[in-house]
């Protein structure tokens, strides 16, 4: 009973933090004609409620795709129409065709915020609780502390409850997929992840680890016996789930092609805004969009992304354990974020999810990444008027996670699993004395926190030179990119060196 009381308290505190953030501004508030993501989500409710399914993804006289046209998979559309029916019962003006465009009122804002909270309560938060209770090994205190710290992660809270999106739905479904595979319920895991992929196409960032883990497990069991049966059951689960999600569109091939076209808008270009990935950082020195054709950009992006995810995927296929699976999720999603095509700053939430799952294993590195991931979205958060929530939630997460998880105390070379670096250094520089890399990492963490605080203050308080109006957004994205690249190298070395988790990492299905 006491354990459940602690879990309930952690969840209640997390919900309070989320609801407090929701009272602030949101994307595009009072900024016609396009407004922002808040209006996009409201408009999808308007479209899906008033128009027949076969018009949802097509440009028609009643559905102008240039005005926040639906560009997420069918499960998002079904979620939108479900919210629309509830909105219609409360106030029909909220989803009235044409007339409701740009609708803003305190009551509607409360309704929209509540839909995000309900989705979290139903999907994301239970997934976090179940994962920590059943797949995080250790004392009850460690499990509850991990629940609290994951739910306190500011990046997801600021985007879903501040900027306004429903990332908790797709991330929650993906986490249910991890839970299913971790507990040996492979069909449940496959079902949950397929639903996540049909809610947001960006879940492709996580798809290779799911595929390689399940295929590797099938091969391990033998493709002439149990392995073949498992492969057939997983394949049927995935195909049937896809069929149900896409059922209204499968009767007409034009419908399917149009939905796919909307989901992957290649014409938008390599990147948008100041994203902390390779292309935006490189574009500061070399104007990629000017020098390369769109086809060349797409090909280069594909090749580099494939090369970045291949070592991790091969390792997972050959050694399908839960520890390898979690590391592969980080490596795959972070590689996609850094090198793939048409990346948004909010996509950093995809690698943030598996990193959250490592808070109990490598707290200092996990906290380091999660803080930088929130900081990387600073230009977007400032644009949305979320400076105060950003500062408060970031400081709260930093304080509680570092203190409750004893992150600075658990920073020896062994605890941070830095042996691969020692091996590389001794091979490349045999004359170099053995360094205390744990202490160096700890100081890098402290210095980075100070620099992020300085850049955050500078972005608000200082006027950039007239010649460089985007100075601070560029500095933020480049600073974050350097950290992300270093962390990608760290997690790849960790996975490829077969360094096991101290306890839970040795578990295998």
Coordinates of C-alpha atoms in Angstrom, one line a residue, residues 107-293:
X107 CA -13.1 27.7 -22.6
X108 CA -11.7 26.2 -25.8
X109 CA -8.1 26.5 -24.5
X110 CA -9.2 24.6 -21.3
X111 CA -10.8 21.9 -23.5
X112 CA -7.8 21.5 -25.7
X113 CA -5.4 21.3 -22.7
X114 CA -7.7 18.8 -21.1
X115 CA -7.5 16.5 -24.1
X116 CA -3.7 16.3 -23.8
X117 CA -4.0 15.6 -20.1
X118 CA -6.6 12.8 -20.6
X119 CA -4.4 11.2 -23.3
X120 CA -1.4 11.3 -20.9
X121 CA -3.5 9.8 -18.1
X122 CA -4.8 7.0 -20.4
X123 CA -1.6 6.1 -22.3
X124 CA 1.8 7.7 -21.4
X125 CA 1.7 7.9 -17.6
X126 CA 0.5 4.3 -17.1
X127 CA 3.3 3.1 -19.5
X128 CA 5.9 5.0 -17.5
X129 CA 4.6 3.5 -14.2
X130 CA 4.4 -0.1 -15.6
X131 CA 7.9 0.1 -17.1
X132 CA 9.5 1.3 -13.9
X133 CA 7.7 -1.1 -11.7
X134 CA 8.4 -4.2 -13.8
X135 CA 11.5 -3.4 -15.9
X136 CA 13.6 -1.2 -13.6
X137 CA 15.4 -3.4 -11.1
X138 CA 16.3 -2.2 -7.6
X139 CA 14.5 -1.0 -4.5
X140 CA 11.0 0.5 -4.4
X141 CA 12.6 3.9 -3.8
X142 CA 14.6 3.6 -7.1
X143 CA 11.5 2.6 -9.0
X144 CA 9.4 5.4 -7.7
X145 CA 12.3 7.9 -8.1
X146 CA 12.7 6.9 -11.8
X147 CA 8.9 7.3 -12.4
X148 CA 9.0 10.8 -10.9
X149 CA 12.1 11.8 -12.9
X150 CA 10.8 10.5 -16.2
X151 CA 7.4 12.2 -15.7
X152 CA 9.3 15.4 -14.8
X153 CA 11.3 15.6 -18.0
X154 CA 10.6 19.1 -19.2
X155 CA 11.0 18.6 -23.0
X156 CA 7.8 16.6 -23.4
X157 CA 5.8 18.7 -20.9
X158 CA 6.8 22.0 -22.6
X159 CA 5.9 20.8 -26.1
X160 CA 2.7 19.1 -25.3
X161 CA 1.3 21.4 -22.6
X162 CA 3.0 24.6 -23.7
X163 CA 3.6 24.6 -27.5
X164 CA 0.7 22.2 -27.9
X165 CA 0.9 18.7 -29.4
X166 CA 0.0 15.1 -28.5
X167 CA 3.5 13.6 -28.5
X168 CA 2.6 11.7 -25.3
X169 CA 0.2 9.5 -27.3
X170 CA 2.8 8.1 -29.8
X171 CA 5.6 8.0 -27.2
X172 CA 3.3 6.3 -24.8
X173 CA 2.3 3.7 -27.3
X174 CA 6.0 3.1 -28.2
X175 CA 6.8 2.7 -24.6
X176 CA 4.0 0.1 -24.3
X177 CA 5.8 -1.6 -27.2
X178 CA 9.1 -1.6 -25.2
X179 CA 7.2 -3.0 -22.2
X180 CA 5.7 -5.8 -24.3
X181 CA 9.0 -6.9 -25.6
X182 CA 10.7 -6.5 -22.3
X183 CA 8.2 -8.8 -20.6
X184 CA 8.3 -11.3 -23.4
X185 CA 4.8 -10.4 -24.7
X186 CA 6.0 -9.9 -28.3
X187 CA 2.6 -9.7 -29.9
X188 CA 1.5 -7.0 -27.5
X189 CA 4.7 -5.1 -28.1
X190 CA 4.3 -5.4 -31.8
X191 CA 0.7 -4.2 -31.6
X192 CA 1.5 -1.2 -29.4
X193 CA 4.4 0.0 -31.6
X194 CA 2.4 -0.5 -34.8
X195 CA -0.2 1.8 -33.3
X196 CA 2.5 4.3 -32.4
X197 CA 3.7 4.3 -36.0
X198 CA 0.2 4.8 -37.2
X199 CA -0.2 7.8 -34.9
X200 CA 3.0 9.6 -35.9
X201 CA 5.2 8.6 -38.8
X202 CA 8.2 9.9 -36.9
X203 CA 8.1 6.7 -34.9
X204 CA 10.1 5.4 -37.8
X205 CA 13.0 6.6 -35.7
X206 CA 12.4 3.7 -33.4
X207 CA 11.3 1.1 -36.0
X208 CA 14.7 -0.5 -36.8
X209 CA 15.4 -1.5 -33.2
X210 CA 12.0 -3.1 -32.9
X211 CA 12.5 -4.9 -36.2
X212 CA 16.0 -6.1 -35.5
X213 CA 15.2 -7.2 -32.0
X214 CA 12.2 -9.3 -33.0
X215 CA 14.0 -10.7 -36.1
X216 CA 17.1 -11.5 -34.1
X217 CA 14.9 -13.3 -31.5
X218 CA 13.2 -15.3 -34.2
X219 CA 16.6 -16.4 -35.6
X220 CA 17.9 -17.2 -32.2
X221 CA 15.0 -19.6 -31.6
X222 CA 15.5 -21.1 -35.0
X223 CA 13.6 -20.3 -38.2
X224 CA 12.4 -23.9 -38.6
X225 CA 10.7 -24.2 -35.2
X226 CA 9.7 -21.7 -32.5
X227 CA 11.4 -18.9 -34.3
X228 CA 9.3 -19.4 -37.4
X229 CA 6.1 -19.5 -35.4
X230 CA 7.1 -16.3 -33.6
X231 CA 7.9 -14.6 -36.9
X232 CA 4.6 -15.5 -38.4
X233 CA 2.6 -14.3 -35.3
X234 CA 4.5 -11.0 -35.2
X235 CA 4.0 -10.5 -39.0
X236 CA 0.3 -11.2 -38.7
X237 CA -0.1 -8.9 -35.7
X238 CA 1.6 -6.0 -37.6
X239 CA -0.2 -6.5 -40.9
X240 CA -3.7 -6.9 -39.2
X241 CA -3.1 -3.8 -37.1
X242 CA -2.0 -1.8 -40.2
X243 CA -5.0 -3.0 -42.1
X244 CA -7.4 -1.9 -39.3
X245 CA -5.8 1.5 -39.1
X246 CA -5.9 2.1 -42.8
X247 CA -9.2 0.3 -43.5
X248 CA -11.2 3.3 -44.8
X249 CA -8.4 4.1 -47.3
X250 CA -7.6 0.6 -48.6
X251 CA -10.5 0.4 -51.0
X252 CA -8.9 3.0 -53.3
X253 CA -5.3 3.0 -54.2
X254 CA -5.4 6.8 -54.8
X255 CA -6.4 7.2 -51.2
X256 CA -3.4 5.2 -50.0
X257 CA -0.9 7.1 -52.3
X258 CA -2.3 10.5 -51.2
X259 CA -2.0 9.7 -47.5
X260 CA 1.6 8.5 -48.0
X261 CA 2.3 11.7 -50.0
X262 CA 1.0 13.8 -47.1
X263 CA 3.0 11.8 -44.6
X264 CA 6.3 12.3 -46.3
X265 CA 6.5 15.9 -47.8
X266 CA 9.8 15.6 -49.5
X267 CA 9.3 19.0 -51.2
X268 CA 9.7 20.9 -47.9
X269 CA 13.4 20.5 -48.0
X270 CA 16.2 19.1 -45.9
X271 CA 15.5 21.0 -42.6
X272 CA 13.4 23.8 -41.3
X273 CA 14.2 26.5 -38.8
X274 CA 17.3 26.1 -36.5
X275 CA 17.4 22.4 -35.7
X276 CA 20.2 21.0 -33.7
X277 CA 21.2 18.4 -36.3
X278 CA 24.0 17.9 -38.8
X279 CA 22.5 19.7 -41.8
X280 CA 21.5 22.9 -40.0
X281 CA 24.8 23.1 -38.3
X282 CA 26.7 22.5 -41.5
X283 CA 24.5 25.0 -43.3
X284 CA 26.1 27.8 -41.3
X285 CA 29.4 27.2 -43.2
X286 CA 28.1 25.6 -46.4
X287 CA 24.8 26.6 -47.9
X288 CA 23.6 23.0 -48.6
X289 CA 20.3 24.0 -50.0
X290 CA 21.9 26.2 -52.5
X291 CA 24.8 23.9 -53.6
X292 CA 22.8 20.7 -53.8
X293 CA 19.7 19.6 -55.6

